[in-house]
PDB file of C-alpha atoms and ligand atoms in Angstrom:
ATOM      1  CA  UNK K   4      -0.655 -25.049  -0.491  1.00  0.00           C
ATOM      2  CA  UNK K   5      -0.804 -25.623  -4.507  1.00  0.00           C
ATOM      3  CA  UNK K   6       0.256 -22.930  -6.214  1.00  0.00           C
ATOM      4  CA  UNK K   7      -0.068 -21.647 -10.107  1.00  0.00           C
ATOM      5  CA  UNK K   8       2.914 -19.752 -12.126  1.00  0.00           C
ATOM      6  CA  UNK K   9       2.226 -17.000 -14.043  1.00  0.00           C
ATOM      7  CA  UNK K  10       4.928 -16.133 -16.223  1.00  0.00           C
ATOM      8  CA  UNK K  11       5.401 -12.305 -16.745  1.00  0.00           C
ATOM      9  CA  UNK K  12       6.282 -12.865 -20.912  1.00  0.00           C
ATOM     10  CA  UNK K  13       2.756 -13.906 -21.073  1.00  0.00           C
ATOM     11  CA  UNK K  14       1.153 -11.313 -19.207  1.00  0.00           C
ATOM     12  CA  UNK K  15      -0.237  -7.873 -20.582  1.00  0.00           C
ATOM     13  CA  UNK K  16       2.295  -5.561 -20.588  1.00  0.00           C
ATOM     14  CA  UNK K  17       2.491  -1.043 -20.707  1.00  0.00           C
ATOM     15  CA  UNK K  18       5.911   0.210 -21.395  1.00  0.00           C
ATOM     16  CA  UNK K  19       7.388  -3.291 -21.120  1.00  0.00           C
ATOM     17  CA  UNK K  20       9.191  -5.388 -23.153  1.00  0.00           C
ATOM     18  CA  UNK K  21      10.136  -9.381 -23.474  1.00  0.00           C
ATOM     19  CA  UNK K  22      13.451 -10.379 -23.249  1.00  0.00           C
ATOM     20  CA  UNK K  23      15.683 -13.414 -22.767  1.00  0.00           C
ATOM     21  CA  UNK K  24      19.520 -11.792 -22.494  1.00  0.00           C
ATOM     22  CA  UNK K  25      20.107 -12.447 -18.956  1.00  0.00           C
ATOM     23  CA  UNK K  26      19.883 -16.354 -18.223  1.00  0.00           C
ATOM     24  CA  UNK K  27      18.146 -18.022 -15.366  1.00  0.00           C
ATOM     25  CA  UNK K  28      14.710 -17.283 -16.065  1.00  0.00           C
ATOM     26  CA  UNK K  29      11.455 -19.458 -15.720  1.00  0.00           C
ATOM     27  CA  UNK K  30       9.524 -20.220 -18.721  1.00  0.00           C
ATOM     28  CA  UNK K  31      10.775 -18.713 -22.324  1.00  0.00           C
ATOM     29  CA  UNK K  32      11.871 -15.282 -21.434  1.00  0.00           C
ATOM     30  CA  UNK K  33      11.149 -12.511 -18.845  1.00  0.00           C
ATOM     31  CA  UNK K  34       9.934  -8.888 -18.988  1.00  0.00           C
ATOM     32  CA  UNK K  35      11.798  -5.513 -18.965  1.00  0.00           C
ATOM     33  CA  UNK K  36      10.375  -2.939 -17.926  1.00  0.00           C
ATOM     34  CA  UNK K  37      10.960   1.012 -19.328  1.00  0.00           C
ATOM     35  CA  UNK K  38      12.795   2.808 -17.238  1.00  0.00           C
ATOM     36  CA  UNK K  39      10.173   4.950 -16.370  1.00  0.00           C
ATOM     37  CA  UNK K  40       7.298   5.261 -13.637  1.00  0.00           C
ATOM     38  CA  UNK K  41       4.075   3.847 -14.210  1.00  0.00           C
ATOM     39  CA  UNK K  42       5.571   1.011 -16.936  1.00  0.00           C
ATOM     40  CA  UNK K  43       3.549  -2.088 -15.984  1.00  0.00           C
ATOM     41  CA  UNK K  44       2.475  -5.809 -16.030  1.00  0.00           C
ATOM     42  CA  UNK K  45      -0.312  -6.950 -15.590  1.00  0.00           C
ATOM     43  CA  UNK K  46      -1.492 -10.929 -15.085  1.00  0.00           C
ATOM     44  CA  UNK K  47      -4.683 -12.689 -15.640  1.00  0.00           C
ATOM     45  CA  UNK K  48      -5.006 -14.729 -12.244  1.00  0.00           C
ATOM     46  CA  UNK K  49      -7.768 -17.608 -11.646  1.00  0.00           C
ATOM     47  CA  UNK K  50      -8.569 -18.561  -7.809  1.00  0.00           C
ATOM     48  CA  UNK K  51     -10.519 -21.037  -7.306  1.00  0.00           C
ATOM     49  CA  UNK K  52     -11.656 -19.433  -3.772  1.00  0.00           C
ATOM     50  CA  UNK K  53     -11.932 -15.829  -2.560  1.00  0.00           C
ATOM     51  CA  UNK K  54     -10.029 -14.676   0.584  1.00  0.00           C
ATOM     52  CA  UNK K  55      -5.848 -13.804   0.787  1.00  0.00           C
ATOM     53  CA  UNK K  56      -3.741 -15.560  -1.401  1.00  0.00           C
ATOM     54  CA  UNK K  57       0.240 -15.472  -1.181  1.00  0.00           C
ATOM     55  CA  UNK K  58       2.041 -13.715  -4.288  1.00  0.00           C
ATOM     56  CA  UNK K  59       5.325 -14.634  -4.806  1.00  0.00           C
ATOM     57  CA  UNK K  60       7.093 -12.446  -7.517  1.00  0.00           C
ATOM     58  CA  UNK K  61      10.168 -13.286  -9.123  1.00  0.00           C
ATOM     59  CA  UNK K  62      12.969 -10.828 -10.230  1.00  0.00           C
ATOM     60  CA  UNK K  63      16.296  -9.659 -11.031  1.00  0.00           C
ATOM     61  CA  UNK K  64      17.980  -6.097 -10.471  1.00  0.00           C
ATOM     62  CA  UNK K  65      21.654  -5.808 -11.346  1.00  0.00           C
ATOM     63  CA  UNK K  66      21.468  -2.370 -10.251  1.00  0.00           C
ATOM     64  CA  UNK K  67      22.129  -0.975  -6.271  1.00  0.00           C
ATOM     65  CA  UNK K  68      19.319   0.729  -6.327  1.00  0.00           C
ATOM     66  CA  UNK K  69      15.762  -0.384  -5.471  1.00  0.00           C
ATOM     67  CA  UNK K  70      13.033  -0.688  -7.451  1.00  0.00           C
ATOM     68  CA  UNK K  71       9.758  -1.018  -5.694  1.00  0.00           C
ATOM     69  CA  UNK K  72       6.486  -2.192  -7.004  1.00  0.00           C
ATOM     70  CA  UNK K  73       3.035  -0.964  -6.896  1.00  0.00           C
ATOM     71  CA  UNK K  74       0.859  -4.138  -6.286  1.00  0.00           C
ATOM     72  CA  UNK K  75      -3.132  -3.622  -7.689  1.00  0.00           C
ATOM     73  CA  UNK K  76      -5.319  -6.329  -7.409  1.00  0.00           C
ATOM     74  CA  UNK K  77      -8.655  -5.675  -9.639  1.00  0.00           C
ATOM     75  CA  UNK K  78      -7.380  -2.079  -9.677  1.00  0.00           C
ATOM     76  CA  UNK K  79      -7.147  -1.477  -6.460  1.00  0.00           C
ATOM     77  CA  UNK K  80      -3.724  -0.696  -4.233  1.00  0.00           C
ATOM     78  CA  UNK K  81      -2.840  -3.862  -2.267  1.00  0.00           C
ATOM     79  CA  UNK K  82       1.179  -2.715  -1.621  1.00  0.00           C
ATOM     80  CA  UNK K  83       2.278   0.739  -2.796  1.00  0.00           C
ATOM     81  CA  UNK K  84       5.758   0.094  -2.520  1.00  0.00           C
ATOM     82  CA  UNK K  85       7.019  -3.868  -2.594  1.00  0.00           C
ATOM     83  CA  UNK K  86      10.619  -3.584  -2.561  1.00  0.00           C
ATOM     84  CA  UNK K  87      12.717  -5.227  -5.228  1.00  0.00           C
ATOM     85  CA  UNK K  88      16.294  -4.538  -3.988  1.00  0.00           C
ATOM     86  CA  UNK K  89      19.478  -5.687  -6.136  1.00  0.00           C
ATOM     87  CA  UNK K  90      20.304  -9.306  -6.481  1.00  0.00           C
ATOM     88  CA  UNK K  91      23.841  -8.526  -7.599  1.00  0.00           C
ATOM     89  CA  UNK K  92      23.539  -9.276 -11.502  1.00  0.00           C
ATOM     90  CA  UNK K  93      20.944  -8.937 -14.065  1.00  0.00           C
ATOM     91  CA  UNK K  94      21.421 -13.044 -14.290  1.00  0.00           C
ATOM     92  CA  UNK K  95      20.901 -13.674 -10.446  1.00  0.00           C
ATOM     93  CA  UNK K  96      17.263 -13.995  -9.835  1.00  0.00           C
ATOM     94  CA  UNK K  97      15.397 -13.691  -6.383  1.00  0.00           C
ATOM     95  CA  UNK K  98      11.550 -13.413  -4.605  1.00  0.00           C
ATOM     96  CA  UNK K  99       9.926 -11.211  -3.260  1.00  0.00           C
ATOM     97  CA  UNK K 100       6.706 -12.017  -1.409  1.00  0.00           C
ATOM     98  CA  UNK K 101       3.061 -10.021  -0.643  1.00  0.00           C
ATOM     99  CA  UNK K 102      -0.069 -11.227   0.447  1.00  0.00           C
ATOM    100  CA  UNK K 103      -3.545  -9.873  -1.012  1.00  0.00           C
ATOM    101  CA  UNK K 104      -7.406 -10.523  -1.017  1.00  0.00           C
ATOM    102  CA  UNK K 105      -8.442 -12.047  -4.335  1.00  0.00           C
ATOM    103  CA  UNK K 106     -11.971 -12.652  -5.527  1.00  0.00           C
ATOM    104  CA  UNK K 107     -13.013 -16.095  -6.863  1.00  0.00           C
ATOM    105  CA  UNK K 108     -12.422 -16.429 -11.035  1.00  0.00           C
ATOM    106  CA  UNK K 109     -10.538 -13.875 -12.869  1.00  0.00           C
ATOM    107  CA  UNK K 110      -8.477 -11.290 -10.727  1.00  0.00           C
ATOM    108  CA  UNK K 111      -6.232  -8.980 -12.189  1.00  0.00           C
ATOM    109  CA  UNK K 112      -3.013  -8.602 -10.680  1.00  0.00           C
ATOM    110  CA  UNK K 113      -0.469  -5.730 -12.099  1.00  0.00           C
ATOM    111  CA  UNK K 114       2.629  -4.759 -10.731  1.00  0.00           C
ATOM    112  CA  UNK K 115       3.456  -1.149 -11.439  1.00  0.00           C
ATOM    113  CA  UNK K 116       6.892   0.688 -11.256  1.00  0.00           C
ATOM    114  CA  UNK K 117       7.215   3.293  -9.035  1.00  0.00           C
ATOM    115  CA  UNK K 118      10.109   5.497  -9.456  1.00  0.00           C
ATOM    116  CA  UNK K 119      11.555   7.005 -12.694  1.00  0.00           C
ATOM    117  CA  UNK K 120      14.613   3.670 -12.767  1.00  0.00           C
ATOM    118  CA  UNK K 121      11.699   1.365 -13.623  1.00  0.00           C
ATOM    119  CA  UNK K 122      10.657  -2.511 -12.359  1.00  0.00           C
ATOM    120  CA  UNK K 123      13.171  -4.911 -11.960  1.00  0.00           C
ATOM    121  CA  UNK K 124      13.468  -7.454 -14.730  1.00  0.00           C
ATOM    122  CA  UNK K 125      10.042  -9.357 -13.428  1.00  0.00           C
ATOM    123  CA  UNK K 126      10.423 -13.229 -14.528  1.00  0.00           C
ATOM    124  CA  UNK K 127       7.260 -14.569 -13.074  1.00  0.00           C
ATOM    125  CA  UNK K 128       4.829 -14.406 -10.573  1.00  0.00           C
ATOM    126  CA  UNK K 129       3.465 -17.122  -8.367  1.00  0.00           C
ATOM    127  CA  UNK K 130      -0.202 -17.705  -6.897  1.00  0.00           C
ATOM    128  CA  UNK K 131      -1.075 -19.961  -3.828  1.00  0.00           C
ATOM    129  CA  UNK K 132      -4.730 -21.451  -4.073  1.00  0.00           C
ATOM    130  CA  UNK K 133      -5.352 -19.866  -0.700  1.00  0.00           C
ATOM    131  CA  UNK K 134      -6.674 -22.868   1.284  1.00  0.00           C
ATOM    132  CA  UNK K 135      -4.236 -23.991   3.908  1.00  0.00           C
ATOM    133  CA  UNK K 136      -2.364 -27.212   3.855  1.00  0.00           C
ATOM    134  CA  UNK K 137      -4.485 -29.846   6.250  1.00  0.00           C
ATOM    135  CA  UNK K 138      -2.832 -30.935   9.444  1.00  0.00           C
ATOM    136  CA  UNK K 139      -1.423 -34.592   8.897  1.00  0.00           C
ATOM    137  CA  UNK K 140      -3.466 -36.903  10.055  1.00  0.00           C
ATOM    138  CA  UNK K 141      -2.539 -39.204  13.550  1.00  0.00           C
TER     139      UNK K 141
HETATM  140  C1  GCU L 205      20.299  -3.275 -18.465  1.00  0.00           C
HETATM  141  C2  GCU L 205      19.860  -4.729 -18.472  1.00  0.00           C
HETATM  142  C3  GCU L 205      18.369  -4.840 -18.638  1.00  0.00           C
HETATM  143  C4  GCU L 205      17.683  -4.018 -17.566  1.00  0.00           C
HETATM  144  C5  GCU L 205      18.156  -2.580 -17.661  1.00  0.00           C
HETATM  145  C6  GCU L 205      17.549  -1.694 -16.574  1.00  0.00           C
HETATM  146  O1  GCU L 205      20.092  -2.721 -19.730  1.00  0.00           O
HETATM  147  O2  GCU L 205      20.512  -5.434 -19.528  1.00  0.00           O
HETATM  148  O3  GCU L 205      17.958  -6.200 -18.579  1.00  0.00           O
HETATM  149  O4  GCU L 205      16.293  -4.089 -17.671  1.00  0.00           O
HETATM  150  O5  GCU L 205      19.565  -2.525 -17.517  1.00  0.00           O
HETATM  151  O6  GCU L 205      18.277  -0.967 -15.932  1.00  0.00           O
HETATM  152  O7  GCU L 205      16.328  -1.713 -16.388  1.00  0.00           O
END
Protein backbone atom coordinates (compact mmCIF):
# COMPACT_ATOMS: atom_id res chain seq x y z
CA UNK A 1 0.00 0.00 0.00
CA UNK A 2 0.96 3.92 -0.42
CA UNK A 3 2.12 5.26 2.43
CA UNK A 4 2.68 9.08 3.84
CA UNK A 5 5.86 10.23 6.10
CA UNK A 6 5.39 12.22 8.85
CA UNK A 7 8.46 13.61 10.07
CA UNK A 8 8.63 13.94 13.95
CA UNK A 9 10.61 17.74 13.65
CA UNK A 10 7.38 18.83 12.27
CA UNK A 11 5.08 17.41 14.60
CA UNK A 12 3.73 19.06 17.94
CA UNK A 13 5.91 18.37 20.49
CA UNK A 14 5.64 18.37 25.01
CA UNK A 15 8.96 18.13 26.63
CA UNK A 16 10.69 17.52 23.29
CA UNK A 17 13.17 19.04 21.47
CA UNK A 18 14.60 19.16 17.61
CA UNK A 19 17.83 18.09 16.94
CA UNK A 20 20.18 17.08 14.13
CA UNK A 21 23.61 15.79 16.12
CA UNK A 22 23.33 12.23 15.39
CA UNK A 23 23.35 11.64 11.45
CA UNK A 24 21.13 9.35 9.50
CA UNK A 25 17.93 10.92 9.91
CA UNK A 26 14.95 11.46 7.41
CA UNK A 27 13.96 14.87 6.58
CA UNK A 28 15.92 18.00 8.35
CA UNK A 29 16.38 16.81 11.84
CA UNK A 30 14.71 14.47 14.41
CA UNK A 31 13.19 14.87 17.89
CA UNK A 32 14.61 14.32 21.44
CA UNK A 33 12.70 13.65 23.81
CA UNK A 34 13.19 14.80 27.85
CA UNK A 35 14.22 12.28 29.74
CA UNK A 36 11.24 12.10 31.57
CA UNK A 37 7.74 10.21 31.47
CA UNK A 38 4.95 11.62 29.76
CA UNK A 39 7.40 13.90 27.21
CA UNK A 40 5.55 13.55 23.88
CA UNK A 41 4.93 13.93 20.08
CA UNK A 42 2.27 14.24 18.65
CA UNK A 43 1.44 14.12 14.55
CA UNK A 44 -1.29 15.51 12.50
CA UNK A 45 -2.26 12.34 10.30
CA UNK A 46 -4.75 12.53 7.13
CA UNK A 47 -6.41 9.04 5.95
CA UNK A 48 -8.14 9.10 3.27
CA UNK A 49 -10.32 5.97 4.60
CA UNK A 50 -11.29 4.82 8.11
CA UNK A 51 -10.40 1.27 9.32
CA UNK A 52 -6.53 -0.03 10.60
CA UNK A 53 -3.76 1.56 9.16
CA UNK A 54 0.00 0.31 9.64
CA UNK A 55 2.34 2.81 11.70
CA UNK A 56 5.73 2.47 11.13
CA UNK A 57 7.89 4.59 13.60
CA UNK A 58 11.34 5.35 13.14
CA UNK A 59 14.05 5.65 15.91
CA UNK A 60 17.33 5.54 17.45
CA UNK A 61 18.41 4.52 21.13
CA UNK A 62 22.13 4.40 21.83
CA UNK A 63 21.30 3.34 25.18
CA UNK A 64 20.76 -0.69 26.47
CA UNK A 65 17.89 0.07 27.88
CA UNK A 66 14.37 0.19 26.38
CA UNK A 67 12.30 2.82 25.89
CA UNK A 68 8.74 1.98 25.15
CA UNK A 69 6.06 4.12 23.71
CA UNK A 70 2.59 4.90 24.58
CA UNK A 71 0.68 4.92 21.18
CA UNK A 72 -2.84 7.31 21.34
CA UNK A 73 -4.72 7.65 18.42
CA UNK A 74 -7.42 10.66 18.82
CA UNK A 75 -6.57 10.32 22.53
CA UNK A 76 -7.25 7.14 23.02
CA UNK A 77 -4.62 4.09 24.05
CA UNK A 78 -3.94 2.00 20.91
CA UNK A 79 -0.37 0.32 22.43
CA UNK A 80 0.62 1.12 26.03
CA UNK A 81 3.96 -0.05 25.72
CA UNK A 82 5.61 -0.26 21.92
CA UNK A 83 9.03 -1.23 22.56
CA UNK A 84 11.91 0.82 21.25
CA UNK A 85 14.95 -1.32 22.25
CA UNK A 86 18.69 -0.07 21.52
CA UNK A 87 19.96 0.10 18.02
CA UNK A 88 23.56 0.24 19.20
CA UNK A 89 24.36 4.10 18.58
CA UNK A 90 22.49 7.25 18.76
CA UNK A 91 23.46 7.39 14.73
CA UNK A 92 22.03 3.83 13.90
CA UNK A 93 18.42 4.19 13.18
CA UNK A 94 15.70 1.34 13.16
CA UNK A 95 11.52 0.63 12.97
CA UNK A 96 9.37 -0.27 14.94
CA UNK A 97 5.89 -1.21 13.74
CA UNK A 98 1.98 -1.02 15.32
CA UNK A 99 -1.18 -1.24 13.76
CA UNK A 100 -4.28 1.06 14.81
CA UNK A 101 -7.92 2.08 13.78
CA UNK A 102 -7.89 5.57 12.29
CA UNK A 103 -10.91 7.65 11.38
CA UNK A 104 -11.19 9.26 7.91
CA UNK A 105 -9.51 13.14 7.81
CA UNK A 106 -7.50 14.38 10.61
CA UNK A 107 -6.36 11.74 13.30
CA UNK A 108 -4.07 12.54 15.89
CA UNK A 109 -1.42 10.23 16.53
CA UNK A 110 1.08 10.90 19.70
CA UNK A 111 3.60 8.76 20.92
CA UNK A 112 4.18 9.18 24.62
CA UNK A 113 7.23 8.08 26.79
CA UNK A 114 6.69 5.82 29.32
CA UNK A 115 9.34 5.44 31.82
CA UNK A 116 11.40 8.17 33.60
CA UNK A 117 14.71 7.48 30.60
CA UNK A 118 12.39 9.10 28.05
CA UNK A 119 11.48 8.20 24.04
CA UNK A 120 14.05 7.19 21.89
CA UNK A 121 15.33 9.82 19.50
CA UNK A 122 11.91 9.49 17.21
CA UNK A 123 12.98 10.50 13.45
CA UNK A 124 9.71 9.94 11.73
CA UNK A 125 6.71 8.16 11.55
CA UNK A 126 5.13 6.42 8.62
CA UNK A 127 1.29 5.97 7.61
CA UNK A 128 -0.09 3.26 5.15
CA UNK A 129 -3.38 4.47 3.31
CA UNK A 130 -5.02 1.36 4.69
CA UNK A 131 -6.47 -0.17 1.49
CA UNK A 132 -4.69 -3.32 0.51
CA UNK A 133 -2.53 -3.72 -2.50
CA UNK A 134 -4.90 -5.44 -5.43
CA UNK A 135 -4.02 -8.94 -6.48
CA UNK A 136 -2.13 -8.73 -9.95
CA UNK A 137 -4.14 -9.29 -12.50
CA UNK A 138 -3.90 -12.87 -14.84
C1 LIG B 1 22.40 11.59 24.50
C2 LIG B 1 22.13 11.73 23.01
C3 LIG B 1 20.76 12.28 22.76
C4 LIG B 1 19.73 11.41 23.46
C5 LIG B 1 20.06 11.36 24.94
C6 LIG B 1 19.10 10.46 25.72
O1 LIG B 1 22.47 12.86 25.08
O2 LIG B 1 23.11 12.59 22.42
O3 LIG B 1 20.50 12.35 21.36
O4 LIG B 1 18.43 11.88 23.25
O5 LIG B 1 21.37 10.85 25.13
O6 LIG B 1 19.55 9.64 26.49
O7 LIG B 1 17.88 10.60 25.57
Amino acid sequence: AATTRYEAEQATRSMAVVESNHVGFTGSAFVNFDNTSGSSVAFAVDAAVAGNHDLVLRYANGTAVDRPLRIEVNGTVVTAALPFPGTGAWTTWATRRTTAALVKGRNTIRAVSTTADGGPNLDSLVVDNGVAAPAPAD
